[in-house]
Coordinates of N, CA and C in Angstrom, one line a residue:
Chain A
G1 N 0.8 -1.0 0.3 CA 0.2 0.1 -0.2 C 0.4 1.8 0.0
E2 N 0.1 2.6 0.3 CA 0.9 3.9 0.1 C 1.6 3.7 1.5
N3 N 3.1 5.1 1.1 CA 3.2 5.4 2.5 C 3.7 6.9 2.3
V4 N 2.9 7.5 2.9 CA 3.3 9.3 2.9 C 3.7 9.3 4.5
E5 N 5.4 9.5 3.9 CA 5.9 10.3 4.8 C 6.2 12.2 5.3
Q6 N 6.3 12.7 6.1 CA 6.7 13.6 6.1 C 7.2 14.4 7.5
H7 N 7.4 15.2 6.8 CA 8.7 16.6 7.8 C 8.4 17.9 7.3
P8 N 8.9 19.1 8.8 CA 10.0 18.1 10.7 C 8.5 17.0 10.6
S9 N 8.8 16.6 11.8 CA 7.8 16.4 13.2 C 7.1 17.9 13.8
T10 N 8.0 18.4 13.5 CA 7.7 20.2 14.6 C 7.8 21.4 13.9
L11 N 8.1 22.5 13.7 CA 8.1 23.3 13.2 C 7.8 24.8 13.8
S12 N 8.7 26.1 14.1 CA 8.5 26.7 15.0 C 9.3 28.4 13.9
V13 N 8.4 29.5 13.7 CA 9.3 30.0 12.7 C 8.4 31.5 13.2
Q14 N 8.7 32.6 13.2 CA 8.5 34.3 13.7 C 7.6 34.4 13.1
E15 N 6.8 35.1 13.2 CA 5.1 35.5 13.3 C 6.1 36.2 11.2
G16 N 5.8 36.3 10.9 CA 6.2 36.7 9.0 C 6.5 36.3 8.1
D17 N 7.0 35.2 8.6 CA 8.7 34.9 8.0 C 7.5 33.5 7.2
S18 N 8.5 32.9 6.9 CA 7.5 31.6 5.0 C 8.3 29.7 6.4
A19 N 6.8 29.2 6.1 CA 6.7 27.9 6.9 C 7.0 26.9 5.0
V20 N 7.5 25.7 5.6 CA 7.5 25.1 4.9 C 7.6 23.5 5.5
I21 N 6.6 22.4 5.0 CA 6.6 20.8 5.2 C 7.3 19.7 3.9
K22 N 6.9 19.0 3.7 CA 7.9 18.4 2.8 C 6.7 17.2 3.4
C23 N 5.9 16.5 2.0 CA 5.9 15.2 2.2 C 6.0 14.2 0.5
T24 N 6.9 12.9 0.8 CA 7.1 12.3 0.1 C 6.3 11.0 0.2
Y25 N 5.5 10.7 -1.3 CA 4.8 9.3 -1.0 C 5.6 7.9 -2.0
S26 N 5.4 6.6 -1.9 CA 5.5 5.6 -2.2 C 5.3 4.9 -3.4
D27 N 3.7 5.7 -3.6 CA 3.4 4.9 -4.9 C 2.5 5.5 -6.3
S28 N 2.7 5.7 -6.4 CA 3.2 6.2 -8.4 C 1.3 6.3 -8.8
A29 N 0.5 5.8 -7.7 CA -0.6 5.4 -8.5 C -1.0 6.5 -8.0
S30 N -1.1 6.9 -6.6 CA -2.0 8.2 -6.2 C -1.9 9.5 -7.2
N31 N -2.9 10.0 -6.5 CA -3.0 11.4 -8.6 C -3.1 12.1 -6.7
Y32 N -4.3 12.4 -6.2 CA -4.6 13.4 -5.5 C -3.8 13.3 -4.3
F33 N -3.6 14.9 -4.0 CA -3.0 15.3 -3.1 C -3.6 16.2 -1.8
P34 N -3.9 16.4 -0.7 CA -4.4 16.9 0.1 C -3.8 17.7 0.8
W35 N -3.8 18.5 2.0 CA -3.7 18.9 3.1 C -4.0 19.5 3.6
Y36 N -4.6 18.9 5.7 CA -5.8 19.7 5.9 C -5.0 19.6 7.1
K37 N -5.5 20.6 8.0 CA -4.8 22.2 9.1 C -5.6 21.3 10.2
Q38 N -5.6 20.8 11.8 CA -6.4 20.3 12.6 C -5.8 21.3 13.6
E39 N -6.7 22.3 14.7 CA -6.5 23.1 15.3 C -6.8 22.3 16.4
L40 N -6.6 22.7 18.2 CA -7.0 21.6 19.1 C -7.9 21.7 18.9
G41 N -8.2 19.8 19.0 CA -9.4 19.5 19.6 C -10.5 19.2 18.8
K42 N -9.9 19.6 16.8 CA -11.1 20.0 16.3 C -10.5 18.7 15.6
G43 N -11.3 18.6 14.1 CA -11.1 18.0 13.4 C -10.4 18.1 12.2
P44 N -9.5 17.6 11.8 CA -8.7 18.3 10.0 C -9.8 19.3 9.4
Q45 N -9.4 20.0 9.5 CA -10.0 21.0 8.2 C -9.2 20.9 6.9
L46 N -9.7 20.7 6.0 CA -9.0 20.7 3.8 C -8.3 22.1 3.3
I47 N -7.1 22.1 3.2 CA -6.1 23.7 3.4 C -6.3 24.0 1.8
I48 N -5.9 22.6 1.1 CA -5.7 23.5 0.3 C -5.2 21.6 -0.8
D49 N -5.0 21.8 -1.8 CA -4.8 20.3 -2.6 C -4.8 19.8 -4.4
I50 N -3.9 19.2 -4.4 CA -3.1 19.5 -6.3 C -4.0 17.7 -6.6
R51 N -4.2 18.2 -7.7 CA -4.7 16.9 -7.6 C -2.7 16.8 -9.4
S52 N -2.6 16.0 -9.9 CA -1.1 14.6 -10.5 C -1.3 15.7 -11.9
N53 N -2.2 16.5 -12.9 CA -1.6 16.9 -13.8 C -1.3 18.2 -13.8
V54 N -0.9 18.8 -12.0 CA -0.3 19.5 -12.0 C 0.1 20.3 -11.1
G55 N 1.4 21.7 -11.6 CA 2.7 20.7 -11.4 C 2.7 22.1 -9.7
E56 N 2.1 23.0 -9.7 CA 1.7 24.0 -7.8 C 0.0 25.1 -8.4
K57 N 0.1 25.1 -6.9 CA -1.3 25.8 -6.6 C -1.1 26.2 -5.8
K58 N -1.7 27.7 -6.0 CA -2.0 28.7 -4.9 C -3.3 29.2 -4.5
D59 N -3.0 29.3 -2.9 CA -4.7 30.4 -2.9 C -3.6 31.5 -1.6
Q60 N -3.7 32.3 -2.2 CA -3.4 33.7 -1.0 C -1.6 33.2 -0.2
R61 N -2.0 32.5 1.3 CA -1.2 33.2 1.2 C -0.7 31.5 1.3
I62 N -0.9 30.0 0.9 CA -0.5 29.1 0.9 C -0.5 28.6 -0.2
A63 N 0.5 28.1 -0.5 CA 0.9 27.0 -1.9 C 1.0 25.5 -1.7
V64 N 0.7 24.6 -3.2 CA 1.5 23.9 -2.0 C 2.4 23.2 -4.0
T65 N 3.5 23.2 -3.7 CA 4.2 22.2 -5.0 C 4.0 20.7 -5.1
L66 N 4.0 19.5 -6.0 CA 4.1 18.3 -7.0 C 5.2 18.3 -8.0
N67 N 6.1 17.3 -7.4 CA 7.1 16.8 -8.2 C 6.6 14.9 -8.2
K68 N 5.7 14.8 -9.6 CA 5.5 13.4 -9.5 C 6.9 11.9 -10.0
T69 N 8.1 13.2 -10.4 CA 9.0 12.1 -10.8 C 9.4 12.0 -10.0
A70 N 10.1 12.9 -9.4 CA 10.2 12.5 -7.4 C 9.6 12.0 -6.8
K71 N 8.4 12.1 -6.8 CA 7.0 11.5 -5.7 C 6.8 12.1 -4.5
H72 N 7.0 13.4 -4.3 CA 7.2 14.8 -2.9 C 6.2 15.5 -3.4
F73 N 5.5 15.7 -2.8 CA 5.3 17.6 -2.2 C 5.2 18.3 -1.7
S74 N 5.1 19.3 -1.7 CA 5.1 20.3 -0.7 C 4.3 21.4 0.2
L75 N 4.4 22.4 1.0 CA 3.1 22.8 1.7 C 3.9 23.9 1.6
H76 N 3.2 25.1 1.7 CA 4.9 26.5 1.5 C 3.2 27.3 2.0
I77 N 3.7 27.9 3.1 CA 2.9 29.2 3.8 C 3.6 31.0 3.7
T78 N 3.2 31.8 3.6 CA 3.8 32.5 3.6 C 3.7 33.4 4.3
E79 N 4.4 34.9 4.6 CA 3.7 35.0 5.9 C 3.0 35.1 7.2
T80 N 3.4 34.0 7.8 CA 3.3 32.9 8.8 C 2.0 34.3 9.6
Q81 N 2.2 34.2 10.4 CA 0.6 34.6 11.1 C 0.6 33.8 13.1
P82 N -0.1 33.9 13.2 CA -0.2 33.5 14.8 C -1.2 32.4 15.0
E83 N -2.2 32.6 14.4 CA -3.3 31.8 14.2 C -3.1 30.7 12.8
D84 N -1.6 30.4 12.3 CA -1.4 29.5 11.3 C -0.9 28.2 12.6
S85 N -0.9 28.8 13.6 CA -0.4 27.5 14.5 C -1.1 26.2 14.8
A86 N -1.1 24.8 14.3 CA -1.9 23.7 14.4 C -0.5 23.2 13.7
V87 N -1.9 21.8 13.3 CA -1.0 20.9 13.5 C -1.6 20.3 11.9
Y88 N -0.3 20.2 10.2 CA -1.4 20.2 9.1 C -0.4 18.5 8.7
F89 N -1.5 17.8 7.8 CA -1.3 16.9 7.5 C -1.2 17.0 6.0
C90 N -0.1 16.5 5.4 CA -0.4 16.0 4.5 C -1.2 14.5 3.9
A91 N -1.4 14.2 2.2 CA -2.4 13.1 1.8 C -2.5 13.0 0.6
A92 N -2.2 11.8 0.4 CA -2.2 10.7 -1.1 C -3.4 9.9 -1.2
S93 N -3.8 9.9 -2.4 CA -5.2 8.8 -2.3 C -5.2 8.3 -4.6
E94 N -5.4 7.6 -4.3 CA -5.3 6.9 -6.2 C -7.3 7.2 -6.3
N95 N -7.5 7.2 -7.6 CA -8.9 6.5 -7.5 C -9.7 6.1 -7.3
T96 N -9.5 5.8 -6.0 CA -10.2 4.4 -5.5 C -11.5 5.1 -4.3
G97 N -12.3 6.6 -4.0 CA -12.7 6.8 -3.0 C -12.4 7.9 -2.6
N98 N -12.3 6.9 -1.0 CA -12.1 8.5 -0.1 C -10.7 8.1 0.3
Q99 N -10.5 7.1 0.3 CA -9.1 5.7 1.1 C -7.8 7.3 1.1
F100 N -7.7 7.7 2.3 CA -6.5 9.2 2.5 C -5.6 7.8 3.4
Y101 N -3.9 7.8 2.2 CA -2.9 8.4 3.0 C -2.4 9.2 3.8
F102 N -2.2 9.6 4.4 CA -2.3 10.7 5.8 C -0.8 10.8 6.0
G103 N 0.2 11.9 6.0 CA 1.4 11.4 6.8 C 1.6 11.4 8.1
T104 N 2.2 12.0 9.1 CA 2.0 11.9 10.5 C 2.3 12.9 11.1
G105 N 2.0 14.4 10.5 CA 1.9 15.6 11.0 C 2.2 16.3 11.1
T106 N 2.3 17.3 11.2 CA 3.3 18.6 11.3 C 3.1 19.9 12.4
S107 N 4.0 19.4 13.0 CA 3.2 20.2 14.6 C 4.1 22.2 14.4
L108 N 3.2 22.8 13.4 CA 3.5 24.5 13.5 C 3.2 25.2 14.0
T109 N 3.7 25.8 14.9 CA 4.2 27.2 16.1 C 4.2 28.3 15.5
V110 N 4.1 29.3 15.1 CA 4.5 30.9 14.9 C 4.1 31.2 16.8
I111 N 5.9 32.1 16.3 CA 6.1 33.2 17.7 C 4.6 34.3 17.5
P112 N 4.8 35.1 18.2 CA 4.5 36.4 17.9 C 5.2 37.0 18.0
Chain B
K1 N -26.4 24.8 8.0 CA -25.9 23.5 8.1 C -24.7 23.1 9.0
A2 N -25.8 21.8 9.5 CA -25.0 21.1 10.2 C -23.8 20.2 9.7
G3 N -22.5 20.5 10.8 CA -21.3 20.1 10.5 C -21.2 18.5 10.8
V4 N -20.5 17.5 10.4 CA -20.7 16.0 11.3 C -20.6 16.0 12.6
T5 N -21.8 15.2 13.5 CA -21.9 15.3 14.5 C -20.9 14.0 14.6
Q6 N -20.8 13.0 15.8 CA -20.0 12.1 16.3 C -20.8 12.0 18.1
T7 N -21.1 10.3 17.5 CA -21.2 10.6 19.6 C -20.6 9.6 19.6
P8 N -20.1 8.8 21.2 CA -20.3 9.8 22.3 C -19.4 10.7 21.7
R9 N -18.7 12.1 22.7 CA -17.2 12.8 22.4 C -15.9 11.6 23.2
Y10 N -16.7 10.9 24.0 CA -15.4 10.9 25.3 C -16.0 10.2 26.1
L11 N -15.5 8.3 26.1 CA -16.1 7.1 26.5 C -14.6 5.9 26.8
I12 N -14.9 5.9 28.1 CA -13.6 4.8 29.1 C -14.5 3.2 28.7
K13 N -14.0 2.3 28.5 CA -14.1 0.7 28.7 C -12.6 0.5 29.2
T14 N -12.6 -1.4 29.1 CA -11.7 -1.6 29.5 C -11.9 -2.8 28.9
R15 N -10.1 -4.0 28.7 CA -9.8 -4.4 27.5 C -10.7 -5.8 28.0
G16 N -11.0 -6.3 26.3 CA -12.4 -7.4 26.1 C -14.0 -6.6 26.3
Q17 N -14.2 -5.3 26.5 CA -15.3 -4.9 25.9 C -14.8 -4.8 24.8
Q18 N -16.1 -4.2 23.8 CA -16.9 -3.5 22.9 C -17.4 -1.9 23.2
V19 N -17.4 -1.5 21.7 CA -18.1 -0.2 21.7 C -18.6 0.5 19.9
T20 N -19.6 1.1 20.8 CA -19.8 1.8 19.2 C -20.3 3.5 18.6
L21 N -19.9 3.3 18.3 CA -19.4 4.6 17.7 C -20.0 4.8 16.9
S22 N -20.6 6.3 16.7 CA -22.2 7.1 15.7 C -21.1 8.2 15.3
C23 N -21.6 8.5 13.6 CA -21.0 9.6 13.5 C -22.6 9.8 12.0
S24 N -23.0 11.0 12.2 CA -23.8 11.6 11.5 C -23.4 12.5 10.0
P25 N -23.8 12.7 9.8 CA -22.7 13.1 8.2 C -23.2 14.4 7.8
I26 N -22.9 15.0 7.1 CA -23.4 16.4 6.9 C -24.6 16.6 6.1
S27 N -25.8 17.1 5.5 CA -26.9 16.7 5.1 C -26.5 16.6 3.8
G28 N -27.6 15.2 2.9 CA -26.5 15.3 1.1 C -25.7 14.8 1.0
H29 N -24.5 14.5 2.4 CA -23.5 13.4 1.9 C -24.2 11.8 2.7
R30 N -23.3 11.5 1.1 CA -23.6 10.1 0.7 C -21.6 9.0 1.6
S31 N -21.3 9.9 1.1 CA -20.4 8.8 2.1 C -19.8 9.3 3.5
V32 N -19.3 8.2 4.0 CA -18.6 9.0 5.4 C -17.2 7.5 5.6
S33 N -16.4 8.2 5.7 CA -15.1 7.0 6.4 C -14.9 7.5 7.7
W34 N -13.7 6.4 8.1 CA -13.3 6.4 9.7 C -11.6 6.7 9.7
Y35 N -10.8 6.7 10.8 CA -10.0 6.9 10.8 C -9.5 6.8 11.8
Q36 N -8.3 6.1 12.3 CA -8.4 6.4 13.5 C -6.2 6.9 14.4
Q37 N -7.1 8.0 14.5 CA -5.4 8.5 15.6 C -5.0 8.0 16.2
T38 N -3.9 8.8 16.7 CA -3.2 8.0 17.6 C -2.0 8.7 17.4
P39 N -1.3 9.3 18.6 CA 0.1 10.4 17.8 C 1.6 9.3 17.3
G40 N 0.9 9.0 17.9 CA 1.9 8.4 17.1 C 2.8 7.9 15.6
Q41 N 0.9 7.3 15.5 CA 0.2 7.0 13.4 C 0.2 7.4 12.9
G42 N 0.3 8.8 13.3 CA -1.2 9.8 12.8 C -2.4 9.3 12.0
L43 N -3.0 10.0 11.3 CA -4.5 9.4 11.1 C -4.1 7.9 9.9
Q44 N -5.4 6.8 10.4 CA -5.4 5.6 9.7 C -6.7 5.4 9.6
F45 N -6.7 5.1 7.6 CA -8.0 4.7 7.4 C -8.3 3.4 8.4
L46 N -10.1 3.6 8.1 CA -10.6 2.3 9.0 C -11.6 2.0 7.5
F47 N -12.1 2.2 6.8 CA -13.0 2.2 6.2 C -13.9 3.3 6.0
E48 N -14.4 2.8 4.5 CA -15.4 3.9 4.1 C -16.5 3.4 2.8
Y49 N -17.9 4.2 4.1 CA -19.6 3.7 3.3 C -19.3 4.3 1.8
F50 N -20.5 4.5 1.6 CA -21.0 5.4 0.5 C -22.1 4.3 -0.1
S51 N -23.7 4.9 0.4 CA -25.1 4.3 -0.2 C -25.0 2.8 0.0
E52 N -24.7 3.1 1.4 CA -24.5 1.3 2.4 C -23.9 0.1 2.1
T53 N -22.8 0.9 1.0 CA -21.6 -0.3 1.4 C -20.5 0.1 1.5
Q54 N -19.7 -0.1 2.0 CA -18.2 -0.4 2.4 C -17.4 -0.7 0.6
R55 N -16.8 0.4 0.3 CA -16.4 0.5 -0.7 C -14.6 1.0 -1.3
N56 N -14.5 1.0 0.7 CA -12.6 0.9 0.1 C -12.1 0.7 2.4
K57 N -12.0 -0.7 2.6 CA -11.3 -1.1 3.6 C -10.0 -0.8 4.5
G58 N -9.7 -0.3 4.9 CA -7.7 0.3 5.2 C -7.6 -1.6 6.1
N59 N -6.5 -1.0 6.3 CA -5.9 -2.9 7.6 C -5.6 -3.3 8.5
F60 N -6.9 -2.8 9.3 CA -7.7 -3.3 10.4 C -7.8 -4.6 10.2
P61 N -8.1 -5.6 11.7 CA -8.2 -6.5 12.3 C -10.1 -6.6 12.1
G62 N -10.6 -7.8 11.7 CA -11.8 -7.7 12.2 C -12.7 -8.1 13.3
R63 N -11.5 -6.8 13.8 CA -12.4 -6.4 15.2 C -13.1 -5.6 14.8
F64 N -12.6 -4.2 14.3 CA -13.3 -3.1 13.4 C -14.1 -3.0 12.8
S65 N -15.6 -2.7 12.8 CA -16.0 -3.2 11.7 C -17.1 -1.7 11.6
G66 N -17.5 -2.1 10.6 CA -18.9 -0.3 10.2 C -20.5 -1.1 9.6
R67 N -20.8 0.0 9.6 CA -21.8 0.1 9.1 C -22.6 1.4 8.5
Q68 N -23.4 1.8 7.4 CA -23.7 2.6 7.2 C -25.2 3.0 6.7
F69 N -26.6 3.0 7.6 CA -28.1 3.6 6.9 C -28.6 4.1 5.9
S70 N -29.7 4.0 5.8 CA -30.4 4.2 4.9 C -30.8 5.9 5.0
N71 N -30.5 6.3 5.9 CA -30.2 8.0 5.6 C -28.2 8.9 5.9
S72 N -27.0 7.5 5.5 CA -25.9 7.7 5.3 C -24.8 7.9 6.9
R73 N -26.6 8.2 7.7 CA -25.4 7.7 9.3 C -25.0 6.5 9.6
S74 N -24.0 6.7 9.7 CA -22.7 5.6 10.2 C -22.3 5.0 11.7
E75 N -21.7 3.8 11.8 CA -21.6 3.6 13.3 C -20.1 2.5 13.3
M76 N -19.3 2.1 13.7 CA -18.7 1.5 14.0 C -18.8 0.8 15.0
N77 N -18.1 -0.6 15.3 CA -17.5 -0.9 16.4 C -16.6 -1.6 16.7
V78 N -16.1 -1.6 17.5 CA -14.5 -2.0 17.9 C -15.7 -3.2 19.0
S79 N -14.7 -5.0 18.8 CA -15.0 -5.4 19.6 C -13.7 -6.0 20.2
T80 N -13.7 -7.2 21.7 CA -13.0 -7.1 22.3 C -11.9 -6.5 22.6
L81 N -12.4 -5.5 22.7 CA -10.7 -4.1 22.8 C -9.6 -4.4 23.5
E82 N -8.8 -3.9 22.6 CA -7.1 -4.4 23.4 C -7.0 -2.4 23.7
L83 N -5.9 -2.5 25.1 CA -4.7 -1.7 25.3 C -4.6 -0.8 23.8
G84 N -4.0 -1.1 23.3 CA -3.7 -0.6 21.7 C -4.9 0.7 20.7
D85 N -6.1 -0.2 21.4 CA -7.7 0.8 20.4 C -7.7 1.7 21.5
S86 N -7.2 2.6 22.6 CA -7.4 3.6 22.9 C -6.8 4.8 21.3
A87 N -7.8 5.2 21.4 CA -6.9 6.7 20.3 C -8.6 7.3 19.6
L88 N -8.1 8.6 18.9 CA -9.1 9.2 18.4 C -10.6 8.6 17.7
Y89 N -11.0 8.5 17.3 CA -11.4 7.6 15.9 C -13.1 8.8 15.4
L90 N -11.9 9.8 14.0 CA -12.5 10.6 13.2 C -13.7 10.0 12.1
C91 N -14.9 10.6 12.6 CA -15.3 10.4 11.2 C -15.3 11.1 10.5
A92 N -15.1 11.3 9.0 CA -15.6 12.2 7.7 C -16.4 11.7 7.2
S93 N -17.0 13.0 6.1 CA -17.8 12.9 5.4 C -17.8 13.6 3.9
G94 N -18.4 12.4 3.7 CA -18.1 13.9 2.3 C -19.0 13.0 0.7
S95 N -18.7 13.8 -0.2 CA -20.1 13.8 -1.0 C -20.5 12.4 -2.1
G96 N -19.6 11.9 -1.8 CA -19.2 11.1 -2.2 C -18.2 10.6 -3.7
E97 N -18.3 11.7 -4.3 CA -16.7 12.2 -5.4 C -15.9 11.3 -4.6
V98 N -15.3 10.8 -6.0 CA -13.8 10.6 -6.0 C -12.9 11.7 -6.1
N99 N -12.4 11.7 -4.8 CA -11.3 12.0 -3.8 C -11.1 13.7 -3.4
G100 N -13.3 13.9 -2.9 CA -13.6 15.1 -2.8 C -12.5 15.3 -1.5
E101 N -13.5 16.5 -0.9 CA -13.1 17.6 0.2 C -13.9 16.5 1.5
L102 N -12.6 16.3 2.2 CA -12.7 15.2 3.7 C -13.8 16.1 4.6
F103 N -14.9 15.9 5.2 CA -15.4 16.6 6.6 C -15.2 16.4 7.8
F104 N -14.1 16.6 8.8 CA -14.1 15.9 9.7 C -15.5 16.7 11.3
G105 N -15.5 15.3 12.0 CA -16.1 15.4 12.6 C -14.9 15.8 13.8
E106 N -15.7 16.2 14.9 CA -14.8 16.1 16.5 C -13.8 14.6 16.5
G107 N -14.9 14.4 16.6 CA -14.1 12.4 16.9 C -14.3 12.7 17.7
S108 N -14.1 10.5 18.5 CA -14.9 10.2 19.4 C -13.6 9.9 20.5
R109 N -13.0 10.2 21.8 CA -12.0 9.7 22.3 C -12.2 8.8 22.8
L110 N -11.8 7.2 22.2 CA -11.3 6.2 23.4 C -11.2 6.0 23.6
T111 N -10.6 5.5 25.3 CA -9.4 5.6 26.1 C -10.3 3.7 26.8
V112 N -9.3 2.6 26.6 CA -9.4 1.7 26.9 C -8.1 1.1 28.2
L113 N -8.8 0.8 29.1 CA -8.2 0.7 30.8 C -7.9 -1.0 31.0

């Protein structure tokens, strides 16, 4: 089955700096890569996603890049704010429904 | 529009017992997925139900089972509980579209003593 690895496990940045989280996957059949944000005591929430026919996608301060050849994808957050502090999960999926393989998460702390 | 509702939110069981967790998806959603979240393993996929049929299944033992009713509400059951089953169980609702957005509930936190 698919194996998704995520780094780093913890990340601290100063407010206004950028944060980058990286993930790798093993199954070349995976073609959908969402990113979820989980705040304390809440369920994960989708923040951005990318499909295999696209190399980069941007939504305001958040961007995701995908390198299918190398089987890795990354989340970039610019101009970080304290409310960006949360745990971020990457995931990968094939066209089989809603079966997602998640990374182990990155705890991001933005220091005011 | 009401979100995903999971009950109970917290429960404590002892080894060998069984437990049933419930999930009410967003109105109109036909897909319900279940994930187990633990500090060391992250989110692991249990199973997905779509229109009362199991569409996908993860690599969990047969002690973990689920079902979906005609109103799209879903239940999952864990029999013969083990200490390692202590976790946050998350339910996610979706429209049913393949690789569509998942809307997660706040989870049911199970502690096995």
